[in-house]
Tab-separated table of C-alpha atoms in Angstrom:
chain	number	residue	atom	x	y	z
R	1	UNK	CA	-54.053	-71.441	32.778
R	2	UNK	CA	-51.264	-68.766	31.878
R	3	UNK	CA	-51.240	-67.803	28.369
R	4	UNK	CA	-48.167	-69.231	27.543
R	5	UNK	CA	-47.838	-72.781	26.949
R	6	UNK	CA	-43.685	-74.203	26.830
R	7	UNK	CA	-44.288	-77.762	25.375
R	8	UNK	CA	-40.800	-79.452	26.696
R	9	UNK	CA	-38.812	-82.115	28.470
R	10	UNK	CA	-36.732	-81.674	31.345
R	11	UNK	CA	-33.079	-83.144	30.528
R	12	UNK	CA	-33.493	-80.770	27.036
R	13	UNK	CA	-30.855	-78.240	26.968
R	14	UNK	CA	-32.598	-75.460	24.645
R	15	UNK	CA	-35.987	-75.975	27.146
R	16	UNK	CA	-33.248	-75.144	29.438
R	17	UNK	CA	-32.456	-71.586	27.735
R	18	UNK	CA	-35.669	-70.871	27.462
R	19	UNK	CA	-37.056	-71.890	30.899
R	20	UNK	CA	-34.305	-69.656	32.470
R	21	UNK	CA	-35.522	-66.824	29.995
R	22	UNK	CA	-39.282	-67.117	31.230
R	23	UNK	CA	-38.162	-66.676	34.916
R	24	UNK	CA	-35.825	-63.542	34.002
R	25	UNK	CA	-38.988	-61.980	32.591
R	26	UNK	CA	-40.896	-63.383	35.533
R	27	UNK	CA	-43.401	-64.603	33.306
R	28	UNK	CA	-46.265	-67.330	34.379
R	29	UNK	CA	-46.453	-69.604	32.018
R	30	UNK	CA	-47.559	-73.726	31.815
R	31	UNK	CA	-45.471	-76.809	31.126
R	32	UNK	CA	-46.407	-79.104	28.870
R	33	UNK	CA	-44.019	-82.324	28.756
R	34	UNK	CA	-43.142	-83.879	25.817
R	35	UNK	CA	-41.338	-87.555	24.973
R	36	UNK	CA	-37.530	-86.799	24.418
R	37	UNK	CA	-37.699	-88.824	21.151
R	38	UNK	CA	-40.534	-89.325	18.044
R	39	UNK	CA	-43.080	-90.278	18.417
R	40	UNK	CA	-45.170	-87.057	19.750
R	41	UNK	CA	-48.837	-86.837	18.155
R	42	UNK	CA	-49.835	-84.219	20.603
R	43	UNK	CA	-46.703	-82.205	19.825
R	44	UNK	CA	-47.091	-82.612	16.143
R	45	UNK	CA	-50.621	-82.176	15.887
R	46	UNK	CA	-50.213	-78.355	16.701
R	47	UNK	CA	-46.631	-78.365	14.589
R	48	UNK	CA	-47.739	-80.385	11.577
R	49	UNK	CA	-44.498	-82.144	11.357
R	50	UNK	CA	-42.162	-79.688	13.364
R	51	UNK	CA	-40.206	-82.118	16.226
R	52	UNK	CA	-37.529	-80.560	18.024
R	53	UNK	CA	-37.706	-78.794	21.452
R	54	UNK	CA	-38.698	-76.654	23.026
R	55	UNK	CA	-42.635	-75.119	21.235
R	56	UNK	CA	-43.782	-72.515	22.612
R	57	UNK	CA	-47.409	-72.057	21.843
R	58	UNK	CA	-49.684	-68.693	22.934
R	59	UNK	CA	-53.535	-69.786	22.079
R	60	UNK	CA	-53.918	-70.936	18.358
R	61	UNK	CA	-50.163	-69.672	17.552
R	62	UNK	CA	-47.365	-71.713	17.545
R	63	UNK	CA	-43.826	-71.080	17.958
R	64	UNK	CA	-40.964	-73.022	16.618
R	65	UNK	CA	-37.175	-72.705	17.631
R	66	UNK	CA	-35.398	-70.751	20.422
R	67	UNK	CA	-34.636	-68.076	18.352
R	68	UNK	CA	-37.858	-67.018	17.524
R	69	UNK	CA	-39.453	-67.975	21.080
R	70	UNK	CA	-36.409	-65.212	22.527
R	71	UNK	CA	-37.991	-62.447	19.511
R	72	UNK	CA	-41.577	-63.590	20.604
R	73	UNK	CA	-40.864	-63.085	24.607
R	74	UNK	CA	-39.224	-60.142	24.045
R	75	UNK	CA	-42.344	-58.672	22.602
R	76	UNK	CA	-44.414	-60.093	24.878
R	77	UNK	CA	-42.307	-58.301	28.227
R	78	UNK	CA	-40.055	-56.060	27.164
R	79	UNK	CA	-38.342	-55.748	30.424
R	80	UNK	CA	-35.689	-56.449	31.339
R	81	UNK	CA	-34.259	-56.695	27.683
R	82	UNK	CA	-33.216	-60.076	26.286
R	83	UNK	CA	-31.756	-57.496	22.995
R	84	UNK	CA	-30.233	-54.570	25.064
R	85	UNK	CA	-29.294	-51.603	22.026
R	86	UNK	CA	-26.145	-50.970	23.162
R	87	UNK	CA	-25.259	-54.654	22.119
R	88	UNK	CA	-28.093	-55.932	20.491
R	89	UNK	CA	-26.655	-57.451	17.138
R	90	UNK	CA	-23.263	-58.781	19.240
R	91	UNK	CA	-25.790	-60.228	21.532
R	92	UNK	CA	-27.612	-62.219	18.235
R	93	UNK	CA	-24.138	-63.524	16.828
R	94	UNK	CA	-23.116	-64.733	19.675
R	95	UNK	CA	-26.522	-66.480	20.610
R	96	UNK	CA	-25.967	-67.901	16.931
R	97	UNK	CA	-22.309	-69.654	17.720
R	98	UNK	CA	-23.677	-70.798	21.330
R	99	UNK	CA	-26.672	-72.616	19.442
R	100	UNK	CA	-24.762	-73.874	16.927
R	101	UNK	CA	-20.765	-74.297	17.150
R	102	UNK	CA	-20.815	-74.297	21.163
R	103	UNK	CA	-24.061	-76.707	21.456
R	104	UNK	CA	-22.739	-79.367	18.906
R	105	UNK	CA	-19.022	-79.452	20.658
R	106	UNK	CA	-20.709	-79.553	24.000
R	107	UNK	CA	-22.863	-82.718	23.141
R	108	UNK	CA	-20.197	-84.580	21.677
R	109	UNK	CA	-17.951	-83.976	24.672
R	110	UNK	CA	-20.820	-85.050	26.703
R	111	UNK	CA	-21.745	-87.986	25.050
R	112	UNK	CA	-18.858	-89.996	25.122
R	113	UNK	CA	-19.692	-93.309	26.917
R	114	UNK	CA	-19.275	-92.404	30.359
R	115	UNK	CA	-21.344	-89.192	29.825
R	116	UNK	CA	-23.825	-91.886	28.354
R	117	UNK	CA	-23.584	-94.056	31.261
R	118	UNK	CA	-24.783	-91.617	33.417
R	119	UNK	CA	-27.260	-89.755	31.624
R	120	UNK	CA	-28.874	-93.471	30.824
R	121	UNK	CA	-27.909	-94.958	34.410
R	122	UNK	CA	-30.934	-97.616	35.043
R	123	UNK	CA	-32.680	-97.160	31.807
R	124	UNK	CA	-33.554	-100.266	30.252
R	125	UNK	CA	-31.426	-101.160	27.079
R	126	UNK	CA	-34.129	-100.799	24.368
R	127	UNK	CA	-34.773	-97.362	25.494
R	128	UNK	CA	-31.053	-96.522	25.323
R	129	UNK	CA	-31.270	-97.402	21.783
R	130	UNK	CA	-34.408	-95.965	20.773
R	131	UNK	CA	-32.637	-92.627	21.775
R	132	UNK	CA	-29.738	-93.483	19.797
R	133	UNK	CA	-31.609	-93.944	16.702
R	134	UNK	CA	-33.647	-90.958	17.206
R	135	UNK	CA	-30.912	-88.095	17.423
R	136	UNK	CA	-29.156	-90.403	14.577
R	137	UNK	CA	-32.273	-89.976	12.421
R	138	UNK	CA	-32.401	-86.263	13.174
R	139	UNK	CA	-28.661	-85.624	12.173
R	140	UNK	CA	-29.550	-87.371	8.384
R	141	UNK	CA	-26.277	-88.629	8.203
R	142	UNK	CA	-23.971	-85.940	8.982
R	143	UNK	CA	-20.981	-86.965	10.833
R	144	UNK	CA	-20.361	-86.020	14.353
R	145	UNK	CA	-17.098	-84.869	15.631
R	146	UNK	CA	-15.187	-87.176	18.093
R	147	UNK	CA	-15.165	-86.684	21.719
R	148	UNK	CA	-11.826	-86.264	21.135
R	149	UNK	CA	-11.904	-83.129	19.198
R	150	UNK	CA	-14.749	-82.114	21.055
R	151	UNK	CA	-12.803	-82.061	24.209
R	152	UNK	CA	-10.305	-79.946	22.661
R	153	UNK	CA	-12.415	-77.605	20.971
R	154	UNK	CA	-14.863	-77.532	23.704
R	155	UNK	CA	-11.849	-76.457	26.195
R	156	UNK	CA	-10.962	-73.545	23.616
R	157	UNK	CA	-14.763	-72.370	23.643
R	158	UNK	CA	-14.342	-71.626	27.260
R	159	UNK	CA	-11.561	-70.184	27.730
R	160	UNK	CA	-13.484	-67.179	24.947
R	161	UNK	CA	-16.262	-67.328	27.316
R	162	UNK	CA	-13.968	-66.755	30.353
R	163	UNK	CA	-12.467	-63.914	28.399
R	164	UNK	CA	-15.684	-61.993	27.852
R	165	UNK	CA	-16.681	-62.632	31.481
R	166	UNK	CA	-12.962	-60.873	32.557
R	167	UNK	CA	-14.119	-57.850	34.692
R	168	UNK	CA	-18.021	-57.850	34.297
R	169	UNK	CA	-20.751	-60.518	35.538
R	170	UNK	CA	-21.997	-61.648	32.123
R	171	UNK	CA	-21.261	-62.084	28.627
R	172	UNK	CA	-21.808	-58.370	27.373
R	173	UNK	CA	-22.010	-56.293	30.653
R	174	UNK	CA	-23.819	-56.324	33.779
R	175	UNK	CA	-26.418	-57.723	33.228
R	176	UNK	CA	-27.621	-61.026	31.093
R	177	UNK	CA	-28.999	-60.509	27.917
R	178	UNK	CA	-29.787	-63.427	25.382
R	179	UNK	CA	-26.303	-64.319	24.817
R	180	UNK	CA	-26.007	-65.749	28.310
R	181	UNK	CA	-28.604	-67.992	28.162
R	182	UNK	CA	-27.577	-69.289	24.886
R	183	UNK	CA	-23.886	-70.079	26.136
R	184	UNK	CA	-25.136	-71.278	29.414
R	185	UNK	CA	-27.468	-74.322	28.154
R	186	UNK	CA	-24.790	-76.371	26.884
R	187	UNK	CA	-22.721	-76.010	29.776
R	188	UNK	CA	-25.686	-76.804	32.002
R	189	UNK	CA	-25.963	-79.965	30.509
R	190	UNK	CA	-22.495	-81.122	30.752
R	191	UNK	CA	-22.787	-79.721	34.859
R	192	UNK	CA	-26.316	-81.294	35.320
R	193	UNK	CA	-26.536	-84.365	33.432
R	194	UNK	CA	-22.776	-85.732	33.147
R	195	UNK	CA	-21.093	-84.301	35.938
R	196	UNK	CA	-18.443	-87.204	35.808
R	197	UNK	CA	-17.519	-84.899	32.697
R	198	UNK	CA	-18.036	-81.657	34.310
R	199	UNK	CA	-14.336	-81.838	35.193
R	200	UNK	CA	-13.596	-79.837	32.275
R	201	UNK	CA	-15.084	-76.546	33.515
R	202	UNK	CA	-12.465	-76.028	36.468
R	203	UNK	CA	-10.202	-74.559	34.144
R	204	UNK	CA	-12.104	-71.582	33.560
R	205	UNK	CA	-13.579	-70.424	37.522
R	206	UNK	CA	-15.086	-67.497	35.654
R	207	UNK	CA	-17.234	-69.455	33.871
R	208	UNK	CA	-18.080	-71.803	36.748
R	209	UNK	CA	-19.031	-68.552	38.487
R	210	UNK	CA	-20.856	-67.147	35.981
R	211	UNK	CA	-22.779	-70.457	35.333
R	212	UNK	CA	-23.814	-70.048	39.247
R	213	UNK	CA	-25.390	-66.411	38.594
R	214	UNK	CA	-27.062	-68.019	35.785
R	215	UNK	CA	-28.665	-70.746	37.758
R	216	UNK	CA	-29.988	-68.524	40.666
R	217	UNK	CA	-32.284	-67.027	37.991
R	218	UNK	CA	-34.434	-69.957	38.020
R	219	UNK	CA	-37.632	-70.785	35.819
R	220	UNK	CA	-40.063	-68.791	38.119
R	221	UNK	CA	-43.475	-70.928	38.908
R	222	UNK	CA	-44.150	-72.510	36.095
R	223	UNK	CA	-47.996	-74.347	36.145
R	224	UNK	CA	-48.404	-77.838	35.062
R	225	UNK	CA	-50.439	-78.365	32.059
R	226	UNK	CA	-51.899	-82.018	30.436
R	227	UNK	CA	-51.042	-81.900	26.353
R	228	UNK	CA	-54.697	-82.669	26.014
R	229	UNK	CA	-55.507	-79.062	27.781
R	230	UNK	CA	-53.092	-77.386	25.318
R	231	UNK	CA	-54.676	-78.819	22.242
R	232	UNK	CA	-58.629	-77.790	23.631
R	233	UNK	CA	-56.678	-74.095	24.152
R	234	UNK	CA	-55.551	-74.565	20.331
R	235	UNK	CA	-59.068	-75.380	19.275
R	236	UNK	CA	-61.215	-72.619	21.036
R	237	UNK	CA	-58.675	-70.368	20.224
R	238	UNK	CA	-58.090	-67.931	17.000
R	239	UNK	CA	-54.674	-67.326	15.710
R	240	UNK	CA	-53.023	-63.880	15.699
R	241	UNK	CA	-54.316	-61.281	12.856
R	242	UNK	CA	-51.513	-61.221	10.707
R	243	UNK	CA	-53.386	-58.846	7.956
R	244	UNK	CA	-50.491	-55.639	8.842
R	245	UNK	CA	-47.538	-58.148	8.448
R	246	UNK	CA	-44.967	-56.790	5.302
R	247	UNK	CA	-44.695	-59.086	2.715
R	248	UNK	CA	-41.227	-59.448	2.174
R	249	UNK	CA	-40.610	-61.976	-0.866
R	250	UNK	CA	-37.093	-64.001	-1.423
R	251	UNK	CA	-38.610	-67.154	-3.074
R	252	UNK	CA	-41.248	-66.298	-5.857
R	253	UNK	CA	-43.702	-67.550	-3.867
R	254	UNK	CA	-46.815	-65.801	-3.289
R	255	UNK	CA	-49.062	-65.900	-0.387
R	256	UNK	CA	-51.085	-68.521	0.015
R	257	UNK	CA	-49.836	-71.006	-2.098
R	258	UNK	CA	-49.196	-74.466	-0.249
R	259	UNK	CA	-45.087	-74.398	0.997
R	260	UNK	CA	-43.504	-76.941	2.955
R	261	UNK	CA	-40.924	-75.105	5.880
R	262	UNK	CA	-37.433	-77.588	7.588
R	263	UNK	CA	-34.896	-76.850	9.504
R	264	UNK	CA	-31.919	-76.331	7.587
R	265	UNK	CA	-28.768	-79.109	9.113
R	266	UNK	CA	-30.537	-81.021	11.984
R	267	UNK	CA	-34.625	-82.246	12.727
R	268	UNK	CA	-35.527	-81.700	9.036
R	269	UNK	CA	-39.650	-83.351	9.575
R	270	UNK	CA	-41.277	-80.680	7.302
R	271	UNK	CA	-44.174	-78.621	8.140
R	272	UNK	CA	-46.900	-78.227	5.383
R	273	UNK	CA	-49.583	-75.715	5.069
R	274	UNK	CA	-50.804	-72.325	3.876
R	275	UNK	CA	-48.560	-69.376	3.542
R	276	UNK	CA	-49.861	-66.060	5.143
R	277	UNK	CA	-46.929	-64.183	6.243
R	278	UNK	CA	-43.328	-63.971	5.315
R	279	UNK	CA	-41.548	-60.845	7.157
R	280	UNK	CA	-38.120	-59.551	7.654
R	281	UNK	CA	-37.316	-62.169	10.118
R	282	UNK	CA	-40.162	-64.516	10.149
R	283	UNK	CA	-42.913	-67.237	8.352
R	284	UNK	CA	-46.375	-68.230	9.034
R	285	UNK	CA	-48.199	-70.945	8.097
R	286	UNK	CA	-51.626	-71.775	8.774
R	287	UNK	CA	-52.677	-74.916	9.171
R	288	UNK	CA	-56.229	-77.004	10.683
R	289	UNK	CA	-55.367	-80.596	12.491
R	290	UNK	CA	-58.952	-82.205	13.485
R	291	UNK	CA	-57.114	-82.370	17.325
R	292	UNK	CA	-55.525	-78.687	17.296
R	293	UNK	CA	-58.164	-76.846	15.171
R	294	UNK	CA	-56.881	-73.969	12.617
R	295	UNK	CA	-53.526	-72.573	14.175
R	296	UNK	CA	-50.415	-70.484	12.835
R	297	UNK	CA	-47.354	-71.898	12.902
R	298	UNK	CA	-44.145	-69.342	13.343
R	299	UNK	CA	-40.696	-70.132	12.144
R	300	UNK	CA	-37.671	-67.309	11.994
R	301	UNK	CA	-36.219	-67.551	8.485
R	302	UNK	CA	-32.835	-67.852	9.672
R	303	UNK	CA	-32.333	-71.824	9.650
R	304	UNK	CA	-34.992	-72.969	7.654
R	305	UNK	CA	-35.967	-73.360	4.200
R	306	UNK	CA	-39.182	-72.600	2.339
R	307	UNK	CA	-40.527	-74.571	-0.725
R	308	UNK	CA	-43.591	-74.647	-2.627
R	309	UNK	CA	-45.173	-77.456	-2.845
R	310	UNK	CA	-45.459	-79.456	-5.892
R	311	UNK	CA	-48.700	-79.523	-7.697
């Protein structure tokens, strides 16, 4: 087995950015595939609570959100650069709009009900609205913008794109860097899954071209791992010595006291367990699941909240 485990789904549009990421780097690595909706015990039994996709795990550690899977792979192969210098914190802010501003207009566009229809075509009804009640459950009740306005806004997203693409083959030069695959996911998905919509990228050939370079990166060879393997390479595993990490302290609360880590807007299923590192960018909390053994579990700070937990 490689040593890195991407625990995904195939129609998921971050899995997507990452995928693409792992066969820049020409990395081996081992799919794991996940349901698309709750329940996953095998996913959440290394997590502790943590649902959304992709989770990229490396033995006994365990990595949660894209942001900190780019950071992690980046340190892992350094070449070529996901962070180039010359652009490096342009390259994070506009990784941070694609996630967030450009990802929620994209799936609004794309699920209006003929994008539905076809992503859904011949599944059976109850499965249709298991889905729906999933992502419904995940958003907590915020309200989601109209196809409508997502059209519009979605159309004024690429024409930016188009504009940084205007002489040079990617976002921020000549070569892609992790802005690219950030922007590129939610457009996959409207070109992949609801190509009746996909209309709405002629407007903008440079982006359509662009999109194509993007593609011909490919996920490398990926291996095919069973969740059960991944959890036996969780247990006989030991997670990462974190004993150099700097303590870097924003909440009064000390290491090792009992916190409880969310997503900030969107999948908020808490993670519990034992605090032993909270860096610049980064927490840790370890954790022991009678399937998974003792693991870490990594979140980036940006995007997620940390409480203690009440006595």
């Amino acid at each position: 087995m490689s040593s890195l485990i991407l625990h995904h789904y195939p129609t998921s549009p971050f899995a997507e950015k990452i995928r693409l990421i792992l066969g820049y780097k020409q990395l081996a690595w081992d799919s794991v595939f996940i349901p698309m909706i709750m329940p996953k015990p095998d996913l959440t039994a290394l997590t502790g609570g943590y649902r959304k996709t992709p989770v990229l795990q490396i033995g006994a550690d365990i990595y949660c959100d894209t942001a900190l899977i780019c950071d992690v792979l980046e340190q892992w192969a350094p070449t070529p650069p996901l962070f180039p210098d010359a652009v490096k914190g342009v390259a994070r802010i506009v990784t941070q709009w694609a996630d967030t501003a450009l990802f929620t207009t994209a799936m609004a566009y794309n699920f209006q009900p003929a994008g539905v229809a076809q992503v859904f075509a011949g599944a059976p009804a109850e499965g249709v609205q298991a889905f729906v009640a999933d992502r419904t459950a995940m958003r907590s009740g915020a309200a989601r913008m109209s196809s409508t306005d997502a059209a519009a806004t979605y159309k004024s997203y690429l024409r930016r794109l188009a504009n940084m693409l205007h002489g040079q083959d990617f976002l921020l030069g000549e070569q892609p860097c992790v802005a690219d695959f950030a922007a590129y996911h939610p457009l996959w998905f409207t070109q992949e899954r609801t190509p009746v919509l996909a209309g709405i990228l002629d407007a903008t050939p440079e982006v359509k071209t662009w999109m194509a370079r993007i593609k011909a990166i490919g996920h490398g060879a990926p291996g095919q791992c069973h969740s059960e393997q991944a959890l036996q390479v969780a247990r006989s595993s030991t997670p990462t010595w974190l004993q150099d990490e700097v303590f870097q302290d924003e909440h009064g609360i000390a290491l090792g006291s009992q916190v409880l880590i969310a997503a900030d807007n969107f999948g908020l299923e808490p993670t519990e367990g034992e605090l032993v590192a909270a860096t610049r960018t980064r927490y840790t909390l370890r954790r022991t699941d009678e399937r998974a053994g003792t693991v870490h579990v990594h979140f980036p700070r940006v995007g997620f909240t940390l409480k203690k937990v009440s006595p």
